[in-house]
Short mmCIF file of C-alpha atoms and ligand atoms in Angstrom, two decimals:
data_model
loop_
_atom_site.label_atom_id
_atom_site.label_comp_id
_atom_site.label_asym_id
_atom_site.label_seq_id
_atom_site.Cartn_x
_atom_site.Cartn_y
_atom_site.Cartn_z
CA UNK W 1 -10.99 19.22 -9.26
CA UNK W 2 -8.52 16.53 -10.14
CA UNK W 3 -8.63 13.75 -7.52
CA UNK W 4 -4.96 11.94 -6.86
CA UNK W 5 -4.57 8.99 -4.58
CA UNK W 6 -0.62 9.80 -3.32
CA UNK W 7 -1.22 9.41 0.73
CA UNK W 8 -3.30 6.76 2.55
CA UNK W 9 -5.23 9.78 3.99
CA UNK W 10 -5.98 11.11 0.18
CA UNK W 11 -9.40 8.76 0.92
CA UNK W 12 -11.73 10.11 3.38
CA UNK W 13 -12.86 6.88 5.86
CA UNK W 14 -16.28 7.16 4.02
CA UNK W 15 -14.52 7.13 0.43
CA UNK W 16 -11.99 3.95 1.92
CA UNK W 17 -15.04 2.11 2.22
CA UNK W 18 -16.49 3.09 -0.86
CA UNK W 19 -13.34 1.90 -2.64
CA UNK W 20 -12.99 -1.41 -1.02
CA UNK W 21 -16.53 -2.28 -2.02
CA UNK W 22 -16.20 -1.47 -5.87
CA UNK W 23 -12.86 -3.58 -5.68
CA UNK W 24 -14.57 -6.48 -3.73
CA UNK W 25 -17.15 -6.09 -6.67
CA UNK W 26 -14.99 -5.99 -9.63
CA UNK W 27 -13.16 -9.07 -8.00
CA UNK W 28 -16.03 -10.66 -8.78
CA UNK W 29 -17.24 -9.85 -11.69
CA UNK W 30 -13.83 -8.38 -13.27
CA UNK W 31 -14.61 -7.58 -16.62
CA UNK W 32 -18.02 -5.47 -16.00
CA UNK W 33 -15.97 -2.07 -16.03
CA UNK W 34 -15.01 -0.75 -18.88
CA UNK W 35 -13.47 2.82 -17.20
CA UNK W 36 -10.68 2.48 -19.38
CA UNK W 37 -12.62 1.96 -22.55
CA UNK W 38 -11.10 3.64 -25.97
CA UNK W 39 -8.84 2.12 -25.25
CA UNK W 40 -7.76 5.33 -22.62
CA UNK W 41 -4.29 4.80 -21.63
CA UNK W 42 -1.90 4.69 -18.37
CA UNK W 43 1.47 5.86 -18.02
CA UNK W 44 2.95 3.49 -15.80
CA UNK W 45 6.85 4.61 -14.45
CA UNK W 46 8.74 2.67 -12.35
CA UNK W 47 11.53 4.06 -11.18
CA UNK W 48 12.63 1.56 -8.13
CA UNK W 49 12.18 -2.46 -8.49
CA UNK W 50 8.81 -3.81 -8.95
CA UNK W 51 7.04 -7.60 -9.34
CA UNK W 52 3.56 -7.10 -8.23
CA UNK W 53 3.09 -3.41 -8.83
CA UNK W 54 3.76 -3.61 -12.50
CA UNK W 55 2.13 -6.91 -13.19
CA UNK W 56 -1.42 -5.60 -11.67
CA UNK W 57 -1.57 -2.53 -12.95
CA UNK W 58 -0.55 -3.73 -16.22
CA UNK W 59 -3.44 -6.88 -15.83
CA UNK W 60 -6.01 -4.40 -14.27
CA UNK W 61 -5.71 -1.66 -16.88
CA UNK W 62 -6.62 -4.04 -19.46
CA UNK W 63 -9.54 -5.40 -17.49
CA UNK W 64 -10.50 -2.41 -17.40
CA UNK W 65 -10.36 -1.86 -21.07
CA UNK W 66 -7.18 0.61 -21.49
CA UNK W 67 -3.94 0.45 -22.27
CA UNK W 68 -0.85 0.15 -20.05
CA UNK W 69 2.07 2.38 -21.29
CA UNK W 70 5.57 2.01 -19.31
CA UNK W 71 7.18 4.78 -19.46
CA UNK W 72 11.01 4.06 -18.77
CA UNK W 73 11.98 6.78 -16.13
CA UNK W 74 15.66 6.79 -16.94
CA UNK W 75 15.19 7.34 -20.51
CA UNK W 76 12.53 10.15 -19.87
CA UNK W 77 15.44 11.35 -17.05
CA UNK W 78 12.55 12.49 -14.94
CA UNK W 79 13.77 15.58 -12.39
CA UNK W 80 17.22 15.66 -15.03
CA UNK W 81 16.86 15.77 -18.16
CA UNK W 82 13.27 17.24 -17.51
CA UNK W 83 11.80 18.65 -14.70
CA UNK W 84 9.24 16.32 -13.36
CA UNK W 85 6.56 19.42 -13.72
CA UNK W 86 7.13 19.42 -17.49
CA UNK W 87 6.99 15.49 -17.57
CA UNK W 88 3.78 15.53 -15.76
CA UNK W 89 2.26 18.20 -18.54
CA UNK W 90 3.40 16.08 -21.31
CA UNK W 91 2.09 12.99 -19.67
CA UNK W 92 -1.04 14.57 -18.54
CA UNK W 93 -1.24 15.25 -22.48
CA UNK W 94 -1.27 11.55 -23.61
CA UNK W 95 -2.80 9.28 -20.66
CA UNK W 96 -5.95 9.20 -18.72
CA UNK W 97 -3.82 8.56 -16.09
CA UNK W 98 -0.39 8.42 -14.61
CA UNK W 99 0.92 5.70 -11.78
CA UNK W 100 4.15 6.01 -10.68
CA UNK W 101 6.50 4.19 -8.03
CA UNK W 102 9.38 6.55 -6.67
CA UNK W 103 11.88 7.30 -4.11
CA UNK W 104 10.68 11.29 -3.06
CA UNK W 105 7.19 12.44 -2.01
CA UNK W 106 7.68 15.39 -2.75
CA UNK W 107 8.53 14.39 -6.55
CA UNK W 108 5.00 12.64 -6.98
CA UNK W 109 3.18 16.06 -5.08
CA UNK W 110 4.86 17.72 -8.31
CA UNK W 111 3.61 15.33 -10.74
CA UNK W 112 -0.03 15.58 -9.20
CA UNK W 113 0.16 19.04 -8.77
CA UNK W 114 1.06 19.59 -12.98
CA UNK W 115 -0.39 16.47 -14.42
CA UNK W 116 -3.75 17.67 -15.18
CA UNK W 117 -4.88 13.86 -14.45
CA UNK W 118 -5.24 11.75 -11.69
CA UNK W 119 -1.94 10.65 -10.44
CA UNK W 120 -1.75 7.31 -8.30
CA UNK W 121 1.31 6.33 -6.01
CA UNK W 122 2.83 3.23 -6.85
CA UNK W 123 4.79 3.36 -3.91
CA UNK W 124 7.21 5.91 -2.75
CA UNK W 125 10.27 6.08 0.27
CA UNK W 126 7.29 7.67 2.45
CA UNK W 127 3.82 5.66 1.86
CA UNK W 128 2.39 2.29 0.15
CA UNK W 129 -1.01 3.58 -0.43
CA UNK W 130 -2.03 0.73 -3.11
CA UNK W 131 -0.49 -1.90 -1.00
CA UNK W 132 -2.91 -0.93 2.16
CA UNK W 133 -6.00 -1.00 0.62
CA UNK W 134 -4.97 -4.50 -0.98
CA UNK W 135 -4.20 -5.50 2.60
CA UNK W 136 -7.53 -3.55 3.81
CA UNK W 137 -9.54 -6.13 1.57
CA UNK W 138 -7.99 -9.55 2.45
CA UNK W 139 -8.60 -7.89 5.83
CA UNK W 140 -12.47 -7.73 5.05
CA UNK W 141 -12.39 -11.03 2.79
CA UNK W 142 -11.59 -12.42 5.90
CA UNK W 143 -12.91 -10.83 9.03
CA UNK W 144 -15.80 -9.09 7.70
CA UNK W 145 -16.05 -5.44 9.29
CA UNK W 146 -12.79 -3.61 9.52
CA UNK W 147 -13.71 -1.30 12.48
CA UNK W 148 -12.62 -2.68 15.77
CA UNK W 149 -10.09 -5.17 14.73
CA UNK W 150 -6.32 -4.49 16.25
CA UNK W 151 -3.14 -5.30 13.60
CA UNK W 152 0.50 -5.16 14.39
CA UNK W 153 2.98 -4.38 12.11
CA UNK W 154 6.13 -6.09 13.47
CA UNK W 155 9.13 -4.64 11.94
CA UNK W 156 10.81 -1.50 10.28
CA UNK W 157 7.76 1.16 11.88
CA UNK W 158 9.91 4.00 9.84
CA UNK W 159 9.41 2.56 6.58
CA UNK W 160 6.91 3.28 3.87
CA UNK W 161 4.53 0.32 4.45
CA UNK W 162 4.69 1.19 8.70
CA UNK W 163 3.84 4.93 7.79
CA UNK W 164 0.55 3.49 5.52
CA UNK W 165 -0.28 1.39 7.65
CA UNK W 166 -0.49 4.30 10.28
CA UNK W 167 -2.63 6.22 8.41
CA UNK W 168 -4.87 3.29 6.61
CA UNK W 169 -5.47 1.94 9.41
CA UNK W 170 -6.52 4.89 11.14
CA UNK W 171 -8.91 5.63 7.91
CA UNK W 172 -10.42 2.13 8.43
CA UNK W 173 -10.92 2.42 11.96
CA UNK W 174 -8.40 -0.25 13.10
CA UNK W 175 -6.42 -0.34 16.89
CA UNK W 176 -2.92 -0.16 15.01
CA UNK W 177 0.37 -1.20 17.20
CA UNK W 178 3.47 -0.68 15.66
CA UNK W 179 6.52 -2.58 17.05
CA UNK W 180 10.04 -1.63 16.18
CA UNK W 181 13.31 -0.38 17.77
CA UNK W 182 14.23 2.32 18.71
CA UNK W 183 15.43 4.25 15.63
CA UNK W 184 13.50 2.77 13.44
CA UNK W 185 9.40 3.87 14.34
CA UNK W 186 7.62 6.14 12.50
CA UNK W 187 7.84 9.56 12.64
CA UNK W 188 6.08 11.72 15.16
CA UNK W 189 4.05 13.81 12.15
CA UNK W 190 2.69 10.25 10.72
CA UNK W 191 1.55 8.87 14.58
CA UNK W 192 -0.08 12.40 15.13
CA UNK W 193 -2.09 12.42 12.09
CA UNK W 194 -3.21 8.69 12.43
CA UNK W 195 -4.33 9.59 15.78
CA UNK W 196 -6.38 12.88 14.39
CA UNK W 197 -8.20 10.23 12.20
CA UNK W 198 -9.09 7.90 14.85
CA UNK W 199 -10.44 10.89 16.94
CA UNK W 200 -12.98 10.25 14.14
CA UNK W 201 -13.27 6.32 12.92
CA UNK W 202 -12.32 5.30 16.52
CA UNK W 203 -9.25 4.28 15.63
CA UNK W 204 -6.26 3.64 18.00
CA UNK W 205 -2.43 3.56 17.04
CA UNK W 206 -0.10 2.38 19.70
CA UNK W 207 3.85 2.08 19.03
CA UNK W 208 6.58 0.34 21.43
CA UNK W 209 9.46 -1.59 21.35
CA UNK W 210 8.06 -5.07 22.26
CA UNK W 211 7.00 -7.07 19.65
CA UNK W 212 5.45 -9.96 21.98
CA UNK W 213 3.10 -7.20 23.48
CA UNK W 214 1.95 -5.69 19.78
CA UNK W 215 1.33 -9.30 18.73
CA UNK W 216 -0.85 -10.22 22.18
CA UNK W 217 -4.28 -11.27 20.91
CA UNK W 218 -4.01 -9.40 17.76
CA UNK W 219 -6.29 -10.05 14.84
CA UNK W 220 -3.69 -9.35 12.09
CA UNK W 221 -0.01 -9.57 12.12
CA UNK W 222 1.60 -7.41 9.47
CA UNK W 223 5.48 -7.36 8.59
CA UNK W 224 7.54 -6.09 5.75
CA UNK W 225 11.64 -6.47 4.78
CA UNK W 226 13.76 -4.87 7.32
CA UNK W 227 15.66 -3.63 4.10
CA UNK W 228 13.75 -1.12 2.15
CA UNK W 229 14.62 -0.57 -1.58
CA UNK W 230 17.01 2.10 -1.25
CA UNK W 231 18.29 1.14 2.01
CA UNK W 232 20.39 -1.52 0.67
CA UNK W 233 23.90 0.07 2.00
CA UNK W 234 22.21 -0.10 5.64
CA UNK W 235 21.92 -3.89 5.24
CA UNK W 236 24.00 -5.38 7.88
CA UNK W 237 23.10 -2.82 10.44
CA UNK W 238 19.35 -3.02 10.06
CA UNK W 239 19.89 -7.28 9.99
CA UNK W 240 21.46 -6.61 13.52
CA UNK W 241 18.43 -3.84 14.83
CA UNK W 242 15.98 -6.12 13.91
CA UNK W 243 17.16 -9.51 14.42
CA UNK W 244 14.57 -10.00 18.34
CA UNK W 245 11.48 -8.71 15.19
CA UNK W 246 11.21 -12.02 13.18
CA UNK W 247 7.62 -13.41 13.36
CA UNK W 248 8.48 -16.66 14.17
CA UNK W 249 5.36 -19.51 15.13
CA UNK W 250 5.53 -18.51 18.70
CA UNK W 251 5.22 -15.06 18.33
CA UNK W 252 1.98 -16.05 16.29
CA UNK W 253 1.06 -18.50 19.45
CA UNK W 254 0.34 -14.66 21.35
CA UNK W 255 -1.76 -13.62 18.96
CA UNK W 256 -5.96 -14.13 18.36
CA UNK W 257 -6.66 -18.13 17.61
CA UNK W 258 -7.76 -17.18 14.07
CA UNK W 259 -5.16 -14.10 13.16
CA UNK W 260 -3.91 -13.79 10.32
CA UNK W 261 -0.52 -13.06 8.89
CA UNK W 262 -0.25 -10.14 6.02
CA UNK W 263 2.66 -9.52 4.37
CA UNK W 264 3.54 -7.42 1.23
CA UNK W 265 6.33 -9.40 -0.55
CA UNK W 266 8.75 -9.98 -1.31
CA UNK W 267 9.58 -11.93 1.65
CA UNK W 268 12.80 -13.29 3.17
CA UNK W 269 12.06 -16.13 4.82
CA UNK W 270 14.65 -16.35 8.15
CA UNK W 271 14.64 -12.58 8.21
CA UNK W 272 11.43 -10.53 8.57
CA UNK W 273 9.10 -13.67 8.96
CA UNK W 274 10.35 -17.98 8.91
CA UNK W 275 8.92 -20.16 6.31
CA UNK W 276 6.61 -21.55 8.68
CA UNK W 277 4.75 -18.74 9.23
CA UNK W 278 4.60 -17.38 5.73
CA UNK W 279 3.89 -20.70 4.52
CA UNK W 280 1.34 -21.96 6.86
CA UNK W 281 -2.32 -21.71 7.16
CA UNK W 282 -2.69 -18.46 8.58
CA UNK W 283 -1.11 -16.84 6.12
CA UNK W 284 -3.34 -14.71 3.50
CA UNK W 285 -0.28 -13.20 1.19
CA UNK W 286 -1.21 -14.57 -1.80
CA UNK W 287 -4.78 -13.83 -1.58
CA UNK W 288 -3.39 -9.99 -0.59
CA UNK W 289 -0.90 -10.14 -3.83
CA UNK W 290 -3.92 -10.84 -6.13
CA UNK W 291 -5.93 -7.98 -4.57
CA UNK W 292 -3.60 -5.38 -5.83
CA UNK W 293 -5.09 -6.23 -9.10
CA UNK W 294 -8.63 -5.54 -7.76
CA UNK W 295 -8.07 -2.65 -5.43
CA UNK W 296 -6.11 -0.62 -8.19
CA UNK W 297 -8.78 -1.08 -10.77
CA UNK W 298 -10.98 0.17 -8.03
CA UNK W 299 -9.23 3.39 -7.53
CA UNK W 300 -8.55 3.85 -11.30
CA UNK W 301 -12.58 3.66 -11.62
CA UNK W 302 -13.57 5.90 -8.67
CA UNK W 303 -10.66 8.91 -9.50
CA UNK W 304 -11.79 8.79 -12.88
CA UNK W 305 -15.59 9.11 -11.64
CA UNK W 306 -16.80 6.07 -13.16
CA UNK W 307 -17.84 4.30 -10.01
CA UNK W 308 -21.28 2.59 -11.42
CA UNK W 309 -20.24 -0.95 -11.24
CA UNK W 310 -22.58 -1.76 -8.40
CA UNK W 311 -21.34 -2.71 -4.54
CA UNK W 312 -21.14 -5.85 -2.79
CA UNK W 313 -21.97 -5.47 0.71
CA UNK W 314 -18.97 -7.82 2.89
N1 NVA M 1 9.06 -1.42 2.40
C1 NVA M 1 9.29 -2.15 1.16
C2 NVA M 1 8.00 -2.46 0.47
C3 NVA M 1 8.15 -3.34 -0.74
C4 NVA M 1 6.87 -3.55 -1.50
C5 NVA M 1 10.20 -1.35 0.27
O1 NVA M 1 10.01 -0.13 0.15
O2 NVA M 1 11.12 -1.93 -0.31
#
């Protein structure tokens, strides 16, 4: 059976782990896979702005030995001009592979469910699957052992990095608090499924209102924009909902002497998080850019079932 990685949850807590370890191995040694080797190649889409996302997967697929192909979504006119079932056939036909960032879930479910080849979310309006198990490993870089530790994700709960997070976190065994206004916290389907994982990894997920109290002697503070791609024409209104959610240096004060901060970029500095913060020593986001590169190689590897690059223990 085709294996996809489109939902946090997609990786079983045993198969999180197993992933994180290959990536913290390939970090170090990152030319000693050769999964891609033929070269094999990967269609990469992007349908919503990217930095990060392309330039990893683009690095990491040639570290790997294959061969990045963008495929320009607009051209193709993915869901118009085609149905995204027969784009995913004619993909499946030509790459080892397809990655693709999106707005709809339920578009990427098609493309998995007709692709015929691993598909890997790139990001979409409901989860940041790549992004959390970049943010799992500067975790573990870090902290060592996942299981135990408590993050807070101060912010937009609702958006797609709040909803990963949820669900990640729950896979690694973390206490998760989410704090956001009213409005804007996850939905009720994406808290109850995080907490039906942690009935198993022992993982906790509590969300409120009060950032000071999600921040109290946490081990990790998380944020993200308050102004999702796509959410652009909610701009004003969300600067105005979120404006008490800024992680500022005395919300960090609250938190665990040696937290640190984990942010996805990109950043606006005043807004989500101040320059302080983001800039200053407890701040890991460049580190946690950089894994992309090695987390995404790592899931490339294991979905294609070429996993025997060895494990580093952390
Ligand atoms: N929540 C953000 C993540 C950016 C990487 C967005 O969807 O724009």
């Amino acid at each position: 059976m085709t294996r996809h990685f489109l939902r946090d949850d997609d990786l079983s807590p045993a198969e999180q782990h197993e992933v994180l370890s290959l990536a913290a191995s390939l970090k170090q040694a990152p030319y000693d896979s050769h999964s891609l080797a033929g070269p094999r190649t990967v269609a990469t889409i992007y349908d919503k702005p990217t930095l990060r996302t392309q330039a990893s997967f683009a690095a990491g697929i040639a570290e790997l030995g294959g061969h990045p192909m963008m495929v320009d979504g607009s051209l193709a006119g993915i869901g118009k001009r085609e149905s995204v079932a027969d784009v995913a056939r004619v993909l499946g036909r030509q790459a080892a592979l397809i990655v693709w960032r999106t707005y709809a879930q339920s578009a990427l479910d098609e493309m998995a469910e007709h692709a015929g080849v691993p598909v890997i979310n790139a990001l979409t309006d409901e989860f940041h699957p790549c992004q959390l198990l970049a943010d799992l490993l500067t975790i573990r870089e870090r902290k060592g052992e996942l299981t135990g530790l408590t993050v807070a994700f101060v912010g937009d709960g609702a958006c797609n990095m709040g909803n990963s997070w949820l669900l990640a976190g729950a896979t690694a065994g973390l206490h998760v608090r989410i704090a956001a206004p009213e409005g804007h916290q996850p939905e009720e389907q994406y808290v109850a499924r995080a907490r039906e994982i942690g009935d198993r990894t022992g993982a906790t997920v509590d969300v409120m209102t009060d950032p000071k109290a999600a921040v109290d002697g946490a081990d990790v503070v998380v944020t993200d924009t308050w102004v999702s791609m796509g959410k652009e024409e909610e701009a004003a209104e969300r600067l105005a909902a979120f404006s008490d959610y800024t992680v500022t240096a005395d919300l960090m004060g609250l938190a665990a002497p040696e937290a640190i901060v984990l942010h996805c970029l990109p950043a606006y500095r005043g807004k989500e998080i101040d320059s302080d913060v983001l800039d200053g020593p407890q701040s890991v986001v460049w580190d946690e850019a950089e894994n992309r590169r090695h987390v995404q190689k790592a899931i490339i590897t294991w979905l294609l079932g070429d996993t025997d690059t060895g494990e580093v223990p952390l």
